[in-house]
Each structure stands twice: as structure tokens, then as C-alpha cells.
XYZ file of C-alpha atoms in Angstrom:
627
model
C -33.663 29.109 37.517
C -34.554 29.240 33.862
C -36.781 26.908 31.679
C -35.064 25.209 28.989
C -36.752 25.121 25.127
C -37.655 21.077 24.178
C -35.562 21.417 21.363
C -32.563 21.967 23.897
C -33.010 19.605 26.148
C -31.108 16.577 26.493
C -31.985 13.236 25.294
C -32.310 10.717 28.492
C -28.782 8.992 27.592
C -27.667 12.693 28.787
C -27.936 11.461 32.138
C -24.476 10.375 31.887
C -23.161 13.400 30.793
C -21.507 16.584 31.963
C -21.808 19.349 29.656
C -19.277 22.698 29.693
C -21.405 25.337 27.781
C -21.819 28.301 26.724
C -25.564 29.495 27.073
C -27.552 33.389 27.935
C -23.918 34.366 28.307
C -23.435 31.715 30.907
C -20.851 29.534 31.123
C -20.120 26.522 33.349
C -20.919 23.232 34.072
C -24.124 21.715 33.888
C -24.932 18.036 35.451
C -28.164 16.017 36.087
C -29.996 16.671 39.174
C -32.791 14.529 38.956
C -34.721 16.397 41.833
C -35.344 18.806 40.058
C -39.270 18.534 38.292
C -39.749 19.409 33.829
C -36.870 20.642 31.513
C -35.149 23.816 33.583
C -31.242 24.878 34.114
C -30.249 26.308 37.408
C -27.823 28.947 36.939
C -24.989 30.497 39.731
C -24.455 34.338 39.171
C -20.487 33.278 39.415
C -21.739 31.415 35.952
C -22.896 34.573 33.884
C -20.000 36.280 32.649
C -22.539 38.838 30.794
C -25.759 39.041 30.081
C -27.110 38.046 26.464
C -30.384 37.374 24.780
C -30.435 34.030 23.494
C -31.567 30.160 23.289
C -28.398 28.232 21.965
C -26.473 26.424 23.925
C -23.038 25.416 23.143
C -21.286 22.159 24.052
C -17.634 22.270 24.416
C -16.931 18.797 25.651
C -18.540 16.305 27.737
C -18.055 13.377 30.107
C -19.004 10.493 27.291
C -16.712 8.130 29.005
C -13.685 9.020 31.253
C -10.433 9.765 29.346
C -7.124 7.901 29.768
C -4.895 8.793 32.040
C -1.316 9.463 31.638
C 1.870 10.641 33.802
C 4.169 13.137 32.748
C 7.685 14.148 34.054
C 6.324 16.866 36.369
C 4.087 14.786 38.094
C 6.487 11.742 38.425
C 8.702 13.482 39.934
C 6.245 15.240 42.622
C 5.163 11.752 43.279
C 8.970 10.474 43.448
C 9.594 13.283 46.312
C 6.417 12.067 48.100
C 7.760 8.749 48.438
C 6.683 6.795 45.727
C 9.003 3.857 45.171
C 11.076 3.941 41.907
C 10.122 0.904 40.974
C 6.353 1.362 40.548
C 7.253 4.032 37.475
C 9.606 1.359 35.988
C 7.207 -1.281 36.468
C 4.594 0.491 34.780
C 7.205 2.018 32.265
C 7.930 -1.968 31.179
C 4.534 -2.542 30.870
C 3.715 0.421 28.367
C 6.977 -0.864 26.105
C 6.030 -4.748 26.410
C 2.004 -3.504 25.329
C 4.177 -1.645 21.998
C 6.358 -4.574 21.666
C 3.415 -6.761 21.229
C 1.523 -4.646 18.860
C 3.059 -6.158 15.784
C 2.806 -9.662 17.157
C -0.855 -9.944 15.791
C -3.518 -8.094 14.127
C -6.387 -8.164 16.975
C -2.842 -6.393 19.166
C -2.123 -3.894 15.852
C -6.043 -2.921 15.704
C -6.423 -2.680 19.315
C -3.231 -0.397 19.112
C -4.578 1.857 16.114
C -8.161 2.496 17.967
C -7.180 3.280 21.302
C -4.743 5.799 19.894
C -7.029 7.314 16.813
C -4.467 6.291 14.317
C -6.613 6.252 10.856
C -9.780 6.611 12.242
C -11.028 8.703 9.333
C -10.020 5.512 7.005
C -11.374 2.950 9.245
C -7.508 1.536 9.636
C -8.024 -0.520 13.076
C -10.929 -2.109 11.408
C -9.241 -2.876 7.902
C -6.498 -4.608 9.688
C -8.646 -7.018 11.958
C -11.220 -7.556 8.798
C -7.970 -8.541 6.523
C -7.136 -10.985 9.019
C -10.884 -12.964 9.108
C -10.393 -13.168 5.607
C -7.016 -14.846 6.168
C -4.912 -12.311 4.887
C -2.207 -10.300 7.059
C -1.490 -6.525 7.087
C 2.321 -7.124 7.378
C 2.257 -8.529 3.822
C 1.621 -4.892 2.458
C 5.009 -2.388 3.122
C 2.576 0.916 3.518
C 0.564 -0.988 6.202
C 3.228 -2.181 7.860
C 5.728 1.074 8.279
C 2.254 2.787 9.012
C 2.089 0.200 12.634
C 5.890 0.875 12.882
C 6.181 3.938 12.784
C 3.100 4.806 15.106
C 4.913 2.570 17.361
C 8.270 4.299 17.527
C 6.698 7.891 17.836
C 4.643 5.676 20.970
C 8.214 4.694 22.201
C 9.519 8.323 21.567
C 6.753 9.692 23.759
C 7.493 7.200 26.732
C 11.232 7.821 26.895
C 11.690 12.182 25.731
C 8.388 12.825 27.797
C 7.906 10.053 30.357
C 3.815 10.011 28.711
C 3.508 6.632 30.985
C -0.297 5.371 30.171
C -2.257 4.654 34.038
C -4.356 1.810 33.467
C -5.969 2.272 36.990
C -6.464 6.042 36.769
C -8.711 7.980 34.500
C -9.051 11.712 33.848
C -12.329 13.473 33.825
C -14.443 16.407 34.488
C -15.034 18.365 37.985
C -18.746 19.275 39.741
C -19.583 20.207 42.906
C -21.875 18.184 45.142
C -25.397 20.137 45.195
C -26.738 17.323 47.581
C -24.265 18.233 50.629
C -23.375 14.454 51.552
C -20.230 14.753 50.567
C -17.623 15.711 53.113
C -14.606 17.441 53.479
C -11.737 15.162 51.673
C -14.106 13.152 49.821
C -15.115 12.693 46.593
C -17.873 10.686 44.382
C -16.739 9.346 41.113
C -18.823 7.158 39.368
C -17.620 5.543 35.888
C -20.335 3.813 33.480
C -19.871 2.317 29.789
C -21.998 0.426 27.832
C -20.170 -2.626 29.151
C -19.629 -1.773 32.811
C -19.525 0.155 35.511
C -17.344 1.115 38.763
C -17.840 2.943 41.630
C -14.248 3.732 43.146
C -13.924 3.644 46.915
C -11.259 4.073 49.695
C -8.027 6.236 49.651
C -6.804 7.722 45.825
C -4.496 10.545 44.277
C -5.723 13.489 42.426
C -4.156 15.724 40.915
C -4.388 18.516 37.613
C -2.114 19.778 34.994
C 0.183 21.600 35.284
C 1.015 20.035 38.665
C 4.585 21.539 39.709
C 4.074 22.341 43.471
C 4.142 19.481 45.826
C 0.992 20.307 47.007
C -0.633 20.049 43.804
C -0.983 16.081 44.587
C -3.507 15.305 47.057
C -4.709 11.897 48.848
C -8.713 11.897 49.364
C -11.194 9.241 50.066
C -13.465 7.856 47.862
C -17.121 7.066 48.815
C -20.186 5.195 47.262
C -23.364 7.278 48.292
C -26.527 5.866 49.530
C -29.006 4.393 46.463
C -31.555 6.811 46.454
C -28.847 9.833 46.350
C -29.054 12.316 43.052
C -25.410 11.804 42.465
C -26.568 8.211 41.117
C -27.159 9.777 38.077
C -24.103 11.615 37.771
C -21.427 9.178 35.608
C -17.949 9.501 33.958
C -16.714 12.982 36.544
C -15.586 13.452 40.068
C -17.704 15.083 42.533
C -15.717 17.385 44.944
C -17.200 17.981 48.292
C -18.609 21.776 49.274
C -17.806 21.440 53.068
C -14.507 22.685 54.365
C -12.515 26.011 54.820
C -10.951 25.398 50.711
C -12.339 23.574 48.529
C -10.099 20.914 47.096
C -10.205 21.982 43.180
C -8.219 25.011 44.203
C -5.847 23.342 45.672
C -4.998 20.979 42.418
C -3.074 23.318 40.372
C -5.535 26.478 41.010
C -8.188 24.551 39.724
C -11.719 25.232 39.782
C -14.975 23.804 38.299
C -15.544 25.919 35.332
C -14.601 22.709 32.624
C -11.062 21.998 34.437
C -9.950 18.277 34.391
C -8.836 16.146 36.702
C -6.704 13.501 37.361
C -7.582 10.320 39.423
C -5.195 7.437 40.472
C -6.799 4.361 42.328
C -3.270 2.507 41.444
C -2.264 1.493 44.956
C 1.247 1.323 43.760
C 1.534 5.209 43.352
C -0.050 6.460 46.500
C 2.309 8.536 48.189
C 3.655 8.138 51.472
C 3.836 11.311 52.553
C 1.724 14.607 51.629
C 2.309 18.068 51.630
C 0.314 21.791 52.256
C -1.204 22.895 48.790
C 0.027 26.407 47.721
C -2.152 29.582 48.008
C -1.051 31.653 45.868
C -2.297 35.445 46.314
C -4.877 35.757 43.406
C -4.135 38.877 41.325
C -6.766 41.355 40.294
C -6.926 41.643 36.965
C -5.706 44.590 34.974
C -8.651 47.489 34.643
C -8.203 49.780 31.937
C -11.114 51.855 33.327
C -13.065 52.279 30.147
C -14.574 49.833 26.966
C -12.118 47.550 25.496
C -11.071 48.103 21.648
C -9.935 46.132 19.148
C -6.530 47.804 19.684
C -6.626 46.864 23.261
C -6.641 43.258 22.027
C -4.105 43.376 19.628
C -1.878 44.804 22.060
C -2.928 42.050 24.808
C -2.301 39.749 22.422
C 1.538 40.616 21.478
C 1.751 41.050 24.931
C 1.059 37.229 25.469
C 3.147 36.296 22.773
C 6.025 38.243 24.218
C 5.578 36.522 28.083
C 4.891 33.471 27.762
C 7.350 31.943 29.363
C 5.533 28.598 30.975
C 7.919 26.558 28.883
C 10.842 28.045 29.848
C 10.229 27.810 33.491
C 8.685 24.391 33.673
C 12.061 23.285 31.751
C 14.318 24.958 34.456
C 12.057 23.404 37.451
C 12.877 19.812 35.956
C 16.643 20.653 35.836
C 16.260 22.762 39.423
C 14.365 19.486 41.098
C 16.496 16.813 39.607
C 19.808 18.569 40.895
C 18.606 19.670 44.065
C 18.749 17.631 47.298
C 15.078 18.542 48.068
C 13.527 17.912 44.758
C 10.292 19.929 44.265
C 10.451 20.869 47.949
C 13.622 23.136 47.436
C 12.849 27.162 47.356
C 13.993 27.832 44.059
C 11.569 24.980 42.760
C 8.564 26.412 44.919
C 9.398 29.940 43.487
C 9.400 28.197 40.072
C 5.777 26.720 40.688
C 4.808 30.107 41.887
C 5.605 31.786 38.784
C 4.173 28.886 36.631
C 0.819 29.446 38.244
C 1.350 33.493 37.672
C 2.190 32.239 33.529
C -1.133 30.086 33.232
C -3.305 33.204 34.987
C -1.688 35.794 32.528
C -4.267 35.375 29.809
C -6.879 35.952 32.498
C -5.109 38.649 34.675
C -2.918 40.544 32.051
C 0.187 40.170 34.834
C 3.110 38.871 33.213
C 5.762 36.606 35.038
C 8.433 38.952 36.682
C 11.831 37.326 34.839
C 14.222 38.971 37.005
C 12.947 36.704 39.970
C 13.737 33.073 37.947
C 16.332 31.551 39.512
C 19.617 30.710 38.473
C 21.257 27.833 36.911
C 24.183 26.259 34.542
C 24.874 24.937 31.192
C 24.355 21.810 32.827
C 21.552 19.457 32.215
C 20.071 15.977 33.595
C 20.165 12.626 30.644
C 16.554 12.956 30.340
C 16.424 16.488 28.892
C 19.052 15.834 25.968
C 16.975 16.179 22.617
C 18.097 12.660 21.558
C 20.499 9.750 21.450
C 23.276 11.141 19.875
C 24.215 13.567 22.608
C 27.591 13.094 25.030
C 26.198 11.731 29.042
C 28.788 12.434 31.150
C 28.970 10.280 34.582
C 31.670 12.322 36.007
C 29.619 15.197 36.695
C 28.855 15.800 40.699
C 25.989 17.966 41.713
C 29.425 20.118 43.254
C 30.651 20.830 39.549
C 27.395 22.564 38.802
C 26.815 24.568 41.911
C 30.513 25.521 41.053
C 29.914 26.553 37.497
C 26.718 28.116 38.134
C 28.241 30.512 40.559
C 30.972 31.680 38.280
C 28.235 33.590 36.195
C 28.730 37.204 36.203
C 26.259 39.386 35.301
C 28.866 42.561 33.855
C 30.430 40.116 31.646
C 28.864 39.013 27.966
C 29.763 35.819 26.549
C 29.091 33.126 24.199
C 26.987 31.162 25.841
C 28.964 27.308 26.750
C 27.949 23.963 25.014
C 24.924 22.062 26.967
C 26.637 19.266 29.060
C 24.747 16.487 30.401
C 24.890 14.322 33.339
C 23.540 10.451 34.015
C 20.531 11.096 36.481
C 20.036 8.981 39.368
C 16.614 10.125 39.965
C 13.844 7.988 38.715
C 13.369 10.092 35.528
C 16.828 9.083 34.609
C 16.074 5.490 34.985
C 13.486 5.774 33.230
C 15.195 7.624 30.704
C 18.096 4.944 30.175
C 15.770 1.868 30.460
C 14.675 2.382 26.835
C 16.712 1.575 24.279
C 14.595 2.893 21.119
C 17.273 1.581 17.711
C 17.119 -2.090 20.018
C 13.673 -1.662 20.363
C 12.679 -0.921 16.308
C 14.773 -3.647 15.520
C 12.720 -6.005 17.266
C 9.414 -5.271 15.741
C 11.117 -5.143 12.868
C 12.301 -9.186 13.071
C 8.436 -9.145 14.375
C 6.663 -7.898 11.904
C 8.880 -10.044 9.232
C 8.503 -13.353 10.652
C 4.572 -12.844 10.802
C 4.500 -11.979 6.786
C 3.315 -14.846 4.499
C 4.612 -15.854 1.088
C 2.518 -15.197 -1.605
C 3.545 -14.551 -5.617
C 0.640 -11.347 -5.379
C 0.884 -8.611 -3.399
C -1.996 -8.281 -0.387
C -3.705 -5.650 -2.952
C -4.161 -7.623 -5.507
C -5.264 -10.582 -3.128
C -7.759 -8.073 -1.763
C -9.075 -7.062 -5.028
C -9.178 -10.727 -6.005
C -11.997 -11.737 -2.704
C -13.955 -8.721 -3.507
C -14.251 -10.299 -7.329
C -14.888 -13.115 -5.856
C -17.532 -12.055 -3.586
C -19.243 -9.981 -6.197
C -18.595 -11.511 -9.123
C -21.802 -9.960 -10.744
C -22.087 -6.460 -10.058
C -21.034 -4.097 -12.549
C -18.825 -0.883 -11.588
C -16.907 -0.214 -14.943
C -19.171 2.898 -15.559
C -17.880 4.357 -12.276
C -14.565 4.311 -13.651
C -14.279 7.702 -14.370
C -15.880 8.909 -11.569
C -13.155 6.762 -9.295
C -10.428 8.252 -10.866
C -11.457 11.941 -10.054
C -11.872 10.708 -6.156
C -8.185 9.231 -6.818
C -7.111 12.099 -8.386
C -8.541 14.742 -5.748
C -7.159 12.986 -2.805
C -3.845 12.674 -4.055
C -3.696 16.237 -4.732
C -4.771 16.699 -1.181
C -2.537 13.857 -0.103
C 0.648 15.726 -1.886
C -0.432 19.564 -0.738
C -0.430 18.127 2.872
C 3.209 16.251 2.312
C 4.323 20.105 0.973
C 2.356 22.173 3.555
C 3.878 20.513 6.692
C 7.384 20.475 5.712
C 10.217 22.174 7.543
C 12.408 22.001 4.383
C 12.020 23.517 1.114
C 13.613 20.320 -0.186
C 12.481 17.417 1.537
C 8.602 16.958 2.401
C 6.558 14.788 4.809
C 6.329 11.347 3.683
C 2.827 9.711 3.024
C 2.921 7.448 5.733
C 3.329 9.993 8.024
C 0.586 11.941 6.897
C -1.226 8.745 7.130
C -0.118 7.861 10.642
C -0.997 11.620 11.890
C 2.110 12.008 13.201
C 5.664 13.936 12.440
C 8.398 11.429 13.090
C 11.600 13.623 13.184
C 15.186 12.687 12.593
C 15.656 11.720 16.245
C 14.461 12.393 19.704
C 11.674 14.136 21.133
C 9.614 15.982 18.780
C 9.368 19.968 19.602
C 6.020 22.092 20.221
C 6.646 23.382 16.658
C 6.340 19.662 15.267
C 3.941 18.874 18.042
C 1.328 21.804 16.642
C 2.194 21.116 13.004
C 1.306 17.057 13.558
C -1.775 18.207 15.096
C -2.848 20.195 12.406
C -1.425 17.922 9.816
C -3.684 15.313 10.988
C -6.859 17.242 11.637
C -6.216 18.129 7.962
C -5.802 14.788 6.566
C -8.588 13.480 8.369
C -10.899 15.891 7.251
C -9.810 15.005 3.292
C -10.115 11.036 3.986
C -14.291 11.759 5.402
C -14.607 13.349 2.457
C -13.744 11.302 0.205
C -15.253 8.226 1.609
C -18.322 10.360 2.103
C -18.269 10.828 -2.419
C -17.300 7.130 -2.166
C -20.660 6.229 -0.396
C -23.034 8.543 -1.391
C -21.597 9.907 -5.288
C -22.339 13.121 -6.368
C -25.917 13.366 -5.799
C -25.794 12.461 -2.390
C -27.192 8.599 -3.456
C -28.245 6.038 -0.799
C -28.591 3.229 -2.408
C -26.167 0.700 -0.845
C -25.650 -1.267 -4.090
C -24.445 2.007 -5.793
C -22.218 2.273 -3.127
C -20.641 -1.067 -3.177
C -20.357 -0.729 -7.069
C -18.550 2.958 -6.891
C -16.326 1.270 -4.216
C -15.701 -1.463 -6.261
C -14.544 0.920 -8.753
C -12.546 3.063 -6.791
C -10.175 0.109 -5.401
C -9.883 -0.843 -9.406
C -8.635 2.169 -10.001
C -6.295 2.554 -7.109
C -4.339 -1.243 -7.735
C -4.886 -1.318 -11.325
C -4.400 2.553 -12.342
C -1.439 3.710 -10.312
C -0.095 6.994 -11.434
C 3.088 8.554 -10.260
C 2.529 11.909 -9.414
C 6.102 14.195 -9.877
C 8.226 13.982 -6.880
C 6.082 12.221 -5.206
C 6.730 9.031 -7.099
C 3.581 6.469 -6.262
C 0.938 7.302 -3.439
C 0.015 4.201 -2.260
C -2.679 5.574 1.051
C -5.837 5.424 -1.391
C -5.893 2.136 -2.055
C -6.525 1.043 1.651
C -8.933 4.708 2.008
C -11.279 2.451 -1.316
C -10.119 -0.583 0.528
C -11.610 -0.412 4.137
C -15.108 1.279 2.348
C -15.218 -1.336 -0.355
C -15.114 -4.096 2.077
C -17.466 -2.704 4.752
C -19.840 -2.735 1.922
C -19.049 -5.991 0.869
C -19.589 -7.268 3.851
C -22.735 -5.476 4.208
C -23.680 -7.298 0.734
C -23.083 -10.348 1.552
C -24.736 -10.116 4.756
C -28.226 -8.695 2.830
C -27.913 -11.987 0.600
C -27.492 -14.408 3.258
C -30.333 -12.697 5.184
C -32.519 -13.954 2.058
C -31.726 -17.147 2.267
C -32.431 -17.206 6.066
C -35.750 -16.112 5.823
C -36.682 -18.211 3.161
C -36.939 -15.495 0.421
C -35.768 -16.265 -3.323
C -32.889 -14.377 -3.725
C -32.957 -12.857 -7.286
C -31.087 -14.724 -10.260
C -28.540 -11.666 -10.413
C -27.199 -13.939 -13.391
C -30.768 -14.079 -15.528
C -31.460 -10.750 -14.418
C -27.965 -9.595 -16.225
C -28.242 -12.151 -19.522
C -31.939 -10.482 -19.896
C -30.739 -7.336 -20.568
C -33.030 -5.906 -16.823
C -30.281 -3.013 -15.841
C -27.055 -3.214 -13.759
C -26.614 -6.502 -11.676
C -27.184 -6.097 -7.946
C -28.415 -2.205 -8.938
C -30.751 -1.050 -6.138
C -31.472 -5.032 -4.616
């Protein structure tokens, strides 16, 4: 046990949270034990991974609130061999494309949509598009706006039907501690989950699970139990507790998991609880390699390629999904076990320095299920008999080099398949297209202009024409930023990323799934852009000089969504950038709206509120300047 320094310790709202930290060359989990009397941190020796001298303490993540959960094909199709009915993924699969569907029906639906999946957040884009609606004006009116919602959506749709990403509304995933109070017993776990709005205490029989779940026994069924009112783990919100009684502990039996940060998965969705169970693997853990001296910086480098040169998790989790769907036993058969086996052996390699033996992976055909074609335009053949490929694959012979055949694929009738076929993603765009058309209104302006005109309006005194300049250098910047981005994340020396999907965060593709490569380069595409748009609402609100005065603000916003409607530029191959103008948008009308507000609280308090009017026709300084 250690003390803690006051300037480390957490506020009382930490109460809620579960920290994963770094701290004396500790690392672990740390969670609220309120038995324990002033500010001090109870250490395991398993938790120091070497000793250091030091005070900081770093916070890799914590439980703020519970995160969503979401299925994947690996763990649909466990679940599927356990005995879940098909019709609980489709059911679930229909609800997930009606919630997209509806998304352009409205804008409280198209901000909901933008939040919940951080689309814009940086520019404040789910609250633009509900604020443009109390002022009576719609979204859909503007083009940018509206293939910005469309083409989140599709990428949405893309998700559900290439990677079966099927959102769990009754199922959460969070962080793992261990009960330190002993009530817990074995096969039961605490999980608490508290917001600012509500709070649930789950009970009775629910799934857990962890990624990457591939063995059957990877999915377990536990109980759920409330614990008595004066118990410690009262305090403990937004994580699971595993129990500390029993020959294994569960975590390790989820995937290899353990409680060093891991998460898990929880499903209280009565509709997926499987009907059967099976053993959890135990895998033999390996020691890790021991070079019997001081590691180098050449040892790393060489670890390093080393990595790069075995990782092979993709490969094999591909050739389970292929192995399970074609295979009378699913995930039960031997060749898929063997395949989770050497999964768990991949994940471990960074730790262990074992690589995956490749001459064990098992063998298979040019032959493929629906599911796994890269997109629509790709032959399904229905004549195909699980026969035909056993055939085929056992015609492979080892002495003899080829080319290797085409890819053929086969209709599924396993409940990835289904859910494969069940979306039809050119019908689907089509449909919020007609949507998002028919909720457009007719006006002779476009929804810029009509913005620009209620700030005017709202405003009408304050001046902002000696910010001009200064707005067109924040234009100016972010374009450039805006147009490096389009150049930096294109796959083609020709043809660069478009500005709504920079906007949107997301890489849209010709067709089809989108690959890790265009996975990783969204990822950092949008980390990039997001970074560029808080920085130059950040100049917007507070100048060069770091100003706080909210009137300065307004009028430098004021100025900056002048410059973007009224001073388009068209920068080279680009043509027109269009994203700035809703960036100065959303900040000119948060302050706005904060402007308004400040004047109507004068006149409900019974203050004068200054003649802005005289003030200006005396010749007293800028309008509104510092009110």
C-alpha cells in the first residue's frame, strides 16, 4: 500500500470510474474501494512490471459510461452453433437498417445519428443540424450537408452487411475488476451501469464474451447479482466485476482474457442466450522467449520485423469463417478448434515472441461463402455443394506449382449468409435518396445565404468588417489543410479523397467492404481532420491573442461565415471547398445564440439593456464590443 500525492487523487465524481494506468512502474487497474481510510493505492506485485521512481500517473482509458456493444461475424456465428435462433440476428439486423433508413426522415433522427457515431464532432455537426431546424430551416436544403448524412449512412449500411457490425441495444461493453470484497461467487458477476440520467443494475442469467472470440468456449452464460446496500462494490459503476472463487477464473476463459485493461462484452438480450454451452479452451501458456542478457535496441528492431513478418491473425481468422461456414460442425469442427488455437498463439506473439507454426493451418479451396465476396459485383453460385469443395480441396498437390484458380463463391445457408443477402445496399441508397428529396423545401436562396441572412438579422448592430482579413487567413489555412488531407489519403496519384469524405471521417470506396488499409487510413484521416477543425474554431473563438471576450467572438464569427458564403475561392483542382462555411457556421450560431440569450437575460431581470444603436451613432467604439 502506497499513499497517493493530493494533486493525484481523484476528484469524488471518480467514484464511477475505473482507471487503467500506468504509475511507479505499475500497471493495472485501479477501482474505488471505499473501505479503505485517506488518499492511498493498493498495489498487487503481479501489477509492477519494474520498479521506477516516480509520482505521475497515467490514464489510458476509463469506465465514463459503458461503451456500445456490437456483434461481429465471429461471434454470430459461435452463438449460431450454440443454438441461437436465426431469426434473432435478422431481427436485430432489420432493426439496425430501419434505425439508418430513418435517419434522413428528420433532423432530431440525422443529429441523433451524427452524435452517437462521432460524425463531425470537432465542427459541432449533430448540433448544427438540430439548431437549423428550430430556426425553421432544413439541412437537406444544402447538397454538402446532405451527401455528408448519406454517405455516413451507406458506409453504416456497408459495415452491417461486409462485417455483420450488428449494434446490441441490450448489451454494453466495458471494463473487467476483480471482486476484493469476496461476495461474489463462482459464475457470478456484479455490473452496475450509472449515467447522469439513470441507472441499472443487471440481474439473472447473461452472455459474456471478449474479442477475438473464435473458440466456442469463448462465450459463456453467468448470473448476474445485485449485492447487499452497504457492499463496497456500490461504488463501483460502468465495469463488470468477476468473481475470485473457483478453480479458473472466468476472464481467462473469455478469449485468454485477464484484468489488466481487457474489455468485455455483456449481453442481457434474452433473445441471444444460447441454448447450449460449451468447455472454454486452455490453451498451454508459452514462456516467453529469454535471450539471457539486456535487451538492445537491435533486439527490438529485429522483434519488430519479426512481428511484421508473422502476423498472420487475419489470415487465419479469414480461413476459420470459410472452415466453420462449410463444415457440418461449425466452430466445433477440429480444423476450426486448431484455427482458434493458433489465433490465441497470434494475439500472445507480441508478448511471447512465439510465432504461429504455418505448416499446421489447415487446408482449404478456392472456394468461398457469399458473405466473404469483397462486393456486389462478384458471381454467387447456388450450384455449389459442400461435396464440390471437399472434392476440389483434395485435388491440391503439394509437388505441383500453379496459378492459383479464380475465387468462386457459394450462396450460404448459414445465418451469416442471410444476413448477407437480406441487404440490398443500391435499393437501400435509393431510398434515402427519394427521402432526403421529398423533405427539402423550396426556396429562391440557398440554406447559406438564409443562414447568413438570421444571423444579420439577429445582430443587426455589431460590427465584424475589421475581422475581415483576419477571417480570410482562418479560410485560407483550413482549406490548405482541408486540400493536403484530400492529397495525403489518396490511393491514386490522380484522383484524391473528396471533401465530404474528409468531412464525414470516413473512406467510402468504390464498392464493398472497405480493407484494413482504408480502415487505418480513415482512422487517421479523421483524427487529422479533426484536429485542424479544433483549431480553427479555437482562432475563431479566442483570435490571436487568445481573447475571451464573447462579443469579439461572435463578431470574428460573424466575419468568418461572411467570408466563407460571400468570398468563395476555387482553389486548383479542387474546384470550391464548401466544409468551412458550416465549420464558421455551427460557431457563429452557438454564439449567437449565446448573444441573444445575454440580451434577453437583461430584460428579465429588469436591467436597461444598452442603446447598442446611440451607443454606435455617438461615435462610443464597436457596437456590442465587450457588453
Amino acid at each position: 500500500m502506497s499513499g497517493v500525492p493530493a494533486a493525484f487523487a481523484p476528484p469524488s465524481i471518480a467514484s464511477w470510474y475505473h482507471w487503467l494506468n500506468y504509475i511507479t512502474g505499475a500497471k493495472g487497474m485501479i477501482s474505488l474501494d471505499d473501505r479503505l481510510e485517506g488518499e492511498v493505492l493498493c498495489l498487487r506485485p503481479s501489477m509492477i512490471k519494474f520498479e521506477a521512481i516516480s509520482d505521475r500517473i497515467e490514464i489510458c482509458g476509463a469506465g465514463f459510461k459503458p461503451l456500445s456493444m456490437y456483434l461481429n461475424r465471429q461471434l454470430i456465428k459461435i452463438l449460431e452453433d450454440l443454438g441461437v435462433p436465426d431469426k434473432s440476428f435478422l431481427d436485430l439486423q432489420d432493426e439496425a437498417v430501419e434505425q439508418l433508413r430513418i435517419t434522413t426522415e428528420n433532423p432530431i433522427n440525422a443529429g441523433y445519428y451524427l452524435q452517437r457515431n462521432d460524425i463531425g464532432k470537432a465542427a459541432r455537426l449533430s448540433w448544427l443540424v438540430r439548431k437549423l431546424s428550430y430556426i425553421g430551416m432544413s439541412f437537406s436544403d444544402d447538397g454538402f450537408l446532405r451527401d455528408t448524412l448519406e454517405l455516413a449512412v451507406l458506409i453504416q449500411l456497408r459495415k452491417l452487411k461486409y462485417r455483420s457490425r450488428i449494434y446490441v441495444e441490450r448489451g454494453m461493453t466495458v471494463y473487467g475488476i476483480m471482486d476484493e470484497t469476496g461476495f461474489l461467487n463462482e459464475g457470478q458477476i456484479y455490473c452496475s451501469v450509472q449515467n447522469e440520467k439513470s441507472a441499472l443494475v443487471l440481474t439473472g442469467p447473461v452472455v459474456i464474451t471478449r474479442s477475438p472470440a473464435m473458440h466456442p468456449g469463448d462465450v459463456q452464460c453467468v448470473t448476474a447479482v445485485d449485492v447487499p446496500l452497504d457492499s463496497p462494490l456500490r461504488s463501483v459503476h460502468n465495469c463488470v466485476v468477476f468473481s475470485s472463487k473457483g478453480d479458473r477464473d472466468l476472464p481467462s476463459q473469455l478469449s485468454g482474457g485477464d484484468l489488466d485493461g481487457d474489455l468485455y462484452n455483456v449481453i442481457y438480450d434474452a433473445t441471444l442466450m444460447p441454448s447450449k454451452w460449451s468447455t472454454p479452451a486452455d490453451y498451454e501458456t508459452p514462456r516467453p522467449i529469454d535471450i539471457g542478457r539486456e535487451v538492445l535496441r537491435s533486439d527490438m528492431t529485429e522483434f519488430f520485423v519479426k512481428f511484421m513478418e508473422n502476423d498472420q491473425l487475419g489470415r487465419l481468422a479469414t480461413l476459420h469463417q470459410t472452415l466453420a461456414d462449410q463444415k457440418p460442425q461449425g466452430v466445433f469442427d477440429p480444423d476450426c478448434i486448431l484455427l482458434a488455437e493458433m489465433c490465441s498463439t497470434a494475439v500472445d506473439f507480441s508478448k511471447t515472441g512465439i510465432p504461429v507454426d504455418l505448416t499446421k493451418i489447415p487446408r482449404s479451396s478456392n472456394v468461398k461463402p457469399d458473405f466473404q465476396a469483397p462486393g456486389p459485383r462478384v458471381l454467387i453460385e447456388k450450384s455449389i455443394t459442400i461435396e464440390a469443395i471437399d472434392e476440389q480441396d483434395g485435388d491440391e498437390d503439394d509437388d505441383v506449382v500453379e496459378e492459383a484458380p479464380a475465387t468462386r463463391y457459394y450462396e450460404s445457408t448459414k445465418v451469416l449468409g442471410q444476413l448477407y443477402r437480406a441487404i440490398d445496399e443500391h435499393a437501400f441508397f435509393e431510398q434515402i435518396q427519394r427521402q432526403s428529396r421529398s423533405t427539402r423545401t423550396s426556396h429562391r436562396s440557398s440554406l447559406a445565404e438564409r443562414v447568413w441572412q438570421y444571423v444579420r438579422r439577429e445582430t443587426a448592430l455589431m460590427q465584424y468588417e475589421h475581422y475581415l482579413p483576419f477571417a480570410r487567413d482562418i479560410r485560407d489555412a483550413y482549406e490548405d489543410n482541408m486540400a493536403d488531407t484530400m492529397l495525403e489519403n489518396s490511393f491514386h496519384p490522380t484522383h484524391f479523397v473528396s471533401e465530404v469524405e474528409v468531412f464525414a471521417g470516413e473512406l467510402l470506396g468504390k464498392y464493398g467492404a472497405p480493407n484494413k488499409r482504408q480502415r487505418e487510413t480513415s482512422t487517421s484521416m479523421k483524427e487529422k481532420h479533426d484536429r485542424d477543425v479544433a483549431y480553427t474554431v479555437q482562432c475563431i473563438l479566442h483570435g490571436e491573442d487568445d481573447d475571451v471576450s464573447t462579443a469579439e467572438a461572435l463578431e470574428r464569427s460573424i466575419a468568418c461565415l461572411y467570408v466563407a458564403i460571400h468570398e468563395a475561392r476555387t482553389k486548383g483542382r479542387f474546384g470550391r471547398l464548401v466544409s468551412f462555411t458550416w465549420v464558421a457556421a455551427a460557431v457563429c450560431l452557438r454564439e449567437v445564440e449565446k448573444f441573444v440569450g445575454s440580451v434577453e437575460g437583461f430584460a428579465w431581470t429588469g436591467l436597461e439593456i444598452p442603446d447598442l444603436r446611440a451607443r454606435k451613432k455617438n461615435g462610443q467604439g464597436r457596437a456590442g464590443a465587450n457588453e
